[in-house]
Amino acid sequence: MMKTPSICSPLFALLVIFSCSWAVSSDGYDDFIQCMSLQSNNDSSISNVVYTPNNTSYSSILNFSIQNLRFTSETTPKPLLIVTPVQESQIQPIIYCAKENGMQIRVRSGGHDYEGLSYASEVPFVILDLFNLREISVDADNKTAWVQSGSTIGELYYRISETSQTLGFPAGVCPTVGVGGHFSGGGYGALLRKYGLAADNIIDARLVDVNGRILDRKSMREDLFWAIRGGGGASFGVILAWKIQLVDVPEQVTVFTINKTLDQNATNIVHRWQYIAHKFNEDLFIGVYIRRVNSKLFFEEEAEEAEMILSPYGGRMEEISDSAIPFPHRAGNLYKIQHLVYWEQEEIEASDKYINWIRKLYSYMAPYVSRFPRAAYINYRDLDIGVNNKGNTSYAQANIWGIKYFKNNFNRLVHVKTKVDPANFFQNEQSIPSLYSWWNKNGK
Ligand code: FDA
């Protein structure tokens, strides 16, 4: 029987985007572990939160939150170590020792990154997995909550509902998504048209910076607080927790989903809806799911379990300025589109086939979507739109993908990055560049 794809289930994709696997030598991590135990005053509890490839739990810890199953393949480069702190104070030594040993850190909260940037990299790296830091405290009287980054949005909704039946939070739809990555990239769900994004409703945050200092909104200052609400947390530090503004759940929320195939006239419906959806009452959340796109190109076998999800904007999204936070896609945008394809075969050839097909679909859609730039949403991570140069992140190179995610806000993000992490310690394939670091390396 054919499996019905669902955006809330792990993506059945096994493409190998990295061609070499990382050879792990014990030297790579011995120095790091020694450094950690020195930094932690020989605290023996450190050994309980560090997993090396020799540890029997290493693979299960690595794989348990990976959503895109193509990155569980053996050829995906693996971390030298995984560290799973149980206390915030254990994070500072991790940053210090990674710097000392020339390793990159990949911070993982819920593991939903579409390109696996929180747990895979070609360079020597350590995963800092926050899944043990998942405390949530709700203050219903003041309509606020503190939520640690390792929590999922499902846990957050559950804790809010335990305390109040009338309060909620406007974040994503799938319960397993982690608040660390989701809020720092924007985060939208069924309350989008009523209250905007999750990041629009954050009022404070706690972050460990590149020097190991724990900062809150006041001490990190407004520029950095602005940057981590939509600019992607991974470029700026380790976000420990968010303070969020809870919202009143509307008495009636109408979730209206049109789930159509081509035979059911899906394209016609979408063409009509795209121009009127944003004018609808903001309590209405509309999702349009299309299977089998209207072009004989797209009746190929790869399209069997493919879908496009259209989430119309409007309502509150029209009112918020496009520079209020780094997420710039506000008034004038009709809807967001997500292109998805699912498959189960593990062979690389099969992955290539499906990936090629979705690339064709993406190109096919070009005349119908935003242009100059063709905009993108950082939480729908896509390395096809551009990546940084390896080890030498230049502004010009990063601008190619940065402008698509952030439009005019990209420059401000670069400014903040240069100020708070000049040496570009927090980096990945799509991290915000530090001008200082680039100038330094290129003798400017
Ligand atoms: P993950 O842990 O992989 O982190 C994602 C990125 O954020 C990485 O770069 C990581 O290093 C960084 N990061 C994570 N925690 C950090 C921290 N504490 N400090 C600094 N950096 C940190 N989106 C949406 O808007 N609405 C939706 O309804 C959904 N639904 C959805 C369903 C499913 C099944 C998937 C796979 C994805 C979504 N998404 C989504 C996209 C989702 O919002 C996006 O993938 C988020 O980045 C996921 O955050 P996680 O913490 O789970 O990912």
CSV table of C-alpha atoms in Angstrom, one decimal, residues 37 39 95 101 135 185 219 235 350 353 359 369 388 391 418 441:
chain,number,residue,atom,x,y,z
A,37,SER,CA,37.4,17.9,32.4
A,39,GLN,CA,37.5,23.3,32.5
A,95,ILE,CA,32.6,26.4,23.6
A,101,ASN,CA,40.9,22.4,19.5
A,135,GLU,CA,12.2,23.0,31.2
A,185,GLY,CA,14.3,31.0,12.3
A,219,SER,CA,22.9,42.3,28.5
A,235,SER,CA,25.4,32.2,13.7
A,350,ALA,CA,17.0,6.7,-6.0
A,353,LYS,CA,16.3,10.8,-9.0
A,359,ARG,CA,14.8,20.6,-8.4
A,369,VAL,CA,6.8,33.2,-7.4
A,388,ASN,CA,29.4,29.9,2.1
A,391,GLY,CA,36.6,28.2,5.9
A,418,THR,CA,30.8,41.1,13.0
A,441,LYS,CA,42.0,36.2,6.5
